[in-house]
mmCIF file of C-alpha atoms in Angstrom:
data_model
loop_
_atom_site.group_PDB
_atom_site.id
_atom_site.type_symbol
_atom_site.label_atom_id
_atom_site.label_comp_id
_atom_site.label_asym_id
_atom_site.label_seq_id
_atom_site.Cartn_x
_atom_site.Cartn_y
_atom_site.Cartn_z
ATOM 1 C CA MET A 1 112.762 112.063 123.292
ATOM 2 C CA ASP A 2 112.476 112.141 119.511
ATOM 3 C CA THR A 3 109.456 113.680 117.821
ATOM 4 C CA THR A 4 108.071 112.619 114.442
ATOM 5 C CA THR A 5 105.033 114.528 113.234
ATOM 6 C CA ALA A 6 102.494 114.388 110.471
ATOM 7 C CA PHE A 7 101.564 117.810 111.774
ATOM 8 C CA SER A 8 102.370 119.726 114.931
ATOM 9 C CA PHE A 9 101.331 119.268 118.527
ATOM 10 C CA ASP A 10 99.834 122.778 118.425
ATOM 11 C CA GLU A 11 97.711 121.847 115.390
ATOM 12 C CA PHE A 12 96.459 118.710 117.167
ATOM 13 C CA ILE A 13 95.492 120.726 120.257
ATOM 14 C CA ALA A 14 93.887 123.518 118.185
ATOM 15 C CA ALA A 15 91.670 120.931 116.464
ATOM 16 C CA LEU A 16 90.160 119.854 119.810
ATOM 17 C CA PRO A 17 87.030 121.441 121.263
ATOM 18 C CA ALA A 18 88.041 124.577 123.200
ATOM 19 C CA GLU A 19 87.063 123.077 126.572
ATOM 20 C CA ARG A 20 89.456 120.139 126.068
ATOM 21 C CA GLN A 21 92.534 121.969 124.823
ATOM 22 C CA LEU A 22 94.034 122.819 128.214
ATOM 23 C CA VAL A 23 93.141 119.428 129.694
ATOM 24 C CA ALA A 24 94.752 117.586 126.763
ATOM 25 C CA THR A 25 97.859 119.772 126.966
ATOM 26 C CA GLN A 26 98.223 119.134 130.704
ATOM 27 C CA ALA A 27 97.697 115.379 130.327
ATOM 28 C CA TRP A 28 100.227 115.150 127.494
ATOM 29 C CA GLN A 29 102.802 117.138 129.473
ATOM 30 C CA LEU A 30 102.429 114.533 132.235
ATOM 31 C CA VAL A 31 103.073 111.802 129.668
ATOM 32 C CA ARG A 32 106.072 113.628 128.188
ATOM 33 C CA GLN A 33 107.643 114.016 131.617
ATOM 34 C CA ALA A 34 107.055 110.390 132.606
ATOM 35 C CA VAL A 35 107.818 108.432 129.424
ATOM 36 C CA PRO A 36 111.192 106.650 129.550
ATOM 37 C CA MET A 37 113.947 107.694 127.149
ATOM 38 C CA GLY A 38 113.951 105.815 123.858
ATOM 39 C CA TYR A 39 110.310 106.156 122.864
ATOM 40 C CA THR A 40 109.479 108.395 119.895
ATOM 41 C CA GLU A 41 106.704 110.979 120.009
ATOM 42 C CA HIS A 42 104.286 111.073 117.061
ATOM 43 C CA VAL A 43 101.517 113.541 116.317
ATOM 44 C CA GLY A 44 98.725 112.476 114.013
ATOM 45 C CA PRO A 45 95.193 113.615 113.266
ATOM 46 C CA LYS A 46 93.636 111.261 115.835
ATOM 47 C CA TYR A 47 96.374 110.558 118.376
ATOM 48 C CA LEU A 48 99.294 111.984 120.210
ATOM 49 C CA GLU A 49 101.458 108.983 120.933
ATOM 50 C CA PHE A 50 104.782 107.617 122.033
ATOM 51 C CA ARG A 51 105.989 104.544 120.167
ATOM 52 C CA THR A 52 108.757 102.074 120.012
ATOM 53 C CA GLY A 53 109.148 101.321 116.321
ATOM 54 C CA LYS A 54 105.592 101.186 114.966
ATOM 55 C CA ASP A 55 104.053 100.040 118.249
ATOM 56 C CA MET A 56 102.149 102.490 120.430
ATOM 57 C CA TYR A 57 103.257 102.678 124.048
ATOM 58 C CA VAL A 58 100.954 105.457 125.220
ATOM 59 C CA GLY A 59 98.559 107.687 123.301
ATOM 60 C CA LEU A 60 96.045 110.447 123.821
ATOM 61 C CA ALA A 61 92.880 110.630 121.727
ATOM 62 C CA ASN A 62 89.861 112.885 121.618
ATOM 63 C CA GLN A 63 86.664 110.835 121.781
ATOM 64 C CA LYS A 64 83.088 111.993 121.379
ATOM 65 C CA GLY A 65 82.449 112.676 125.072
ATOM 66 C CA TYR A 66 85.886 112.559 126.707
ATOM 67 C CA LEU A 67 89.648 112.328 126.277
ATOM 68 C CA SER A 68 91.160 108.870 126.331
ATOM 69 C CA LEU A 69 94.669 108.053 127.481
ATOM 70 C CA HIS A 70 95.648 104.733 125.883
ATOM 71 C CA LEU A 71 98.125 102.848 128.049
ATOM 72 C CA VAL A 72 99.134 99.732 126.132
ATOM 73 C CA PRO A 73 101.367 98.398 128.961
ATOM 74 C CA MET A 74 98.231 98.247 131.125
ATOM 75 C CA TYR A 75 96.588 96.027 128.499
ATOM 76 C CA LEU A 76 99.644 93.767 128.231
ATOM 77 C CA MET A 77 100.248 93.581 131.974
ATOM 78 C CA PRO A 78 96.892 93.471 133.808
ATOM 79 C CA GLU A 79 98.629 93.937 137.163
ATOM 80 C CA LEU A 80 99.308 97.546 136.101
ATOM 81 C CA GLN A 81 95.586 98.074 135.549
ATOM 82 C CA GLU A 82 94.917 96.628 138.996
ATOM 83 C CA GLN A 83 97.430 99.032 140.555
ATOM 84 C CA LEU A 84 95.843 101.994 138.802
ATOM 85 C CA ALA A 85 92.341 100.887 139.803
ATOM 86 C CA ALA A 86 93.492 100.578 143.428
ATOM 87 C CA ALA A 87 94.922 104.121 143.297
ATOM 88 C CA ALA A 88 91.713 105.574 141.832
ATOM 89 C CA PRO A 89 88.683 103.280 142.239
ATOM 90 C CA LYS A 90 86.293 105.738 140.540
ATOM 91 C CA LEU A 91 88.484 106.212 137.463
ATOM 92 C CA LYS A 92 86.745 105.401 134.160
ATOM 93 C CA MET A 93 88.927 102.683 132.617
ATOM 94 C CA GLY A 94 88.909 100.105 129.893
ATOM 95 C CA LYS A 95 91.416 97.250 129.577
ATOM 96 C CA GLY A 96 94.063 99.579 128.221
ATOM 97 C CA CYS A 97 92.721 103.111 128.539
ATOM 98 C CA VAL A 98 91.671 105.799 130.959
ATOM 99 C CA ASN A 99 88.791 108.091 130.009
ATOM 100 C CA PHE A 100 88.526 111.570 131.528
ATOM 101 C CA ASN A 101 87.241 115.103 131.061
ATOM 102 C CA LYS A 102 89.430 116.955 133.581
ATOM 103 C CA THR A 103 92.986 116.366 134.747
ATOM 104 C CA LYS A 104 91.801 116.424 138.374
ATOM 105 C CA GLU A 105 90.077 113.083 137.631
ATOM 106 C CA LEU A 106 93.460 111.484 136.971
ATOM 107 C CA PRO A 107 95.583 109.835 139.668
ATOM 108 C CA LEU A 108 98.706 111.702 138.562
ATOM 109 C CA GLU A 109 101.223 109.850 140.748
ATOM 110 C CA ALA A 110 99.939 106.418 139.783
ATOM 111 C CA LEU A 111 99.789 107.342 136.073
ATOM 112 C CA THR A 112 103.309 108.737 136.157
ATOM 113 C CA ALA A 113 104.587 105.525 137.752
ATOM 114 C CA LEU A 114 102.751 103.349 135.211
ATOM 115 C CA ILE A 115 104.058 105.332 132.220
ATOM 116 C CA ALA A 116 107.621 105.427 133.570
ATOM 117 C CA ALA A 117 107.732 101.731 134.475
ATOM 118 C CA THR A 118 108.643 100.085 131.159
ATOM 119 C CA PRO A 119 111.770 100.939 129.147
ATOM 120 C CA PRO A 120 111.452 100.454 125.365
ATOM 121 C CA ALA A 121 113.498 97.231 125.239
ATOM 122 C CA ASP A 122 111.367 95.603 127.955
ATOM 123 C CA TYR A 123 108.171 96.773 126.278
ATOM 124 C CA ALA A 124 109.259 95.431 122.874
ATOM 125 C CA ALA A 125 110.141 92.085 124.470
ATOM 126 C CA LYS A 126 106.752 91.886 126.194
ATOM 127 C CA LEU A 127 104.948 92.725 122.944
ATOM 128 C CA GLN A 128 106.918 90.058 121.106
ATOM 129 C CA ALA A 129 106.136 87.462 123.787
ATOM 130 C CA VAL A 130 102.413 88.243 123.614
ATOM 131 C CA ARG A 131 102.418 88.070 119.804
ATOM 132 C CA THR A 132 104.340 84.786 119.803
ATOM 133 C CA ALA A 133 101.920 83.271 122.335
ATOM 134 C CA ALA A 134 98.933 84.422 120.248
ATOM 135 C CA ARG A 135 100.358 82.801 117.096
ATOM 136 C CA LYS A 136 100.888 79.497 118.894
ATOM 137 C CA LYS A 137 97.213 79.427 119.929
ATOM 138 C CA THR A 138 95.999 79.566 116.320
#
């Protein structure tokens, strides 16, 4: 795992409200352990993220009332969202994100499987296919 930073992970965590710092650290450690080799970790003022090239694969953001784990593969492949929803029916989700306040709200096994499921080359190919299809529609 490569890491590219605008500033450090510790600075990102320190900038969060105190009650979210441990939760964000635990969630990001889950991501770090699950993400396939080949993605690059980036730390910015708004997101922690893993990317392939300039494209986000998974990211963690602090929102006004919760933390949000952005799972782009779930957006690209709706069957992954369905699997996650089946594993945790009460989970607060959008098309490509999971919103939470405590790590105990997260279905850790299902999230780990989702994050680990797509190697960078497969993800890049899926992104390219989606972009190509979108251009053909316009």
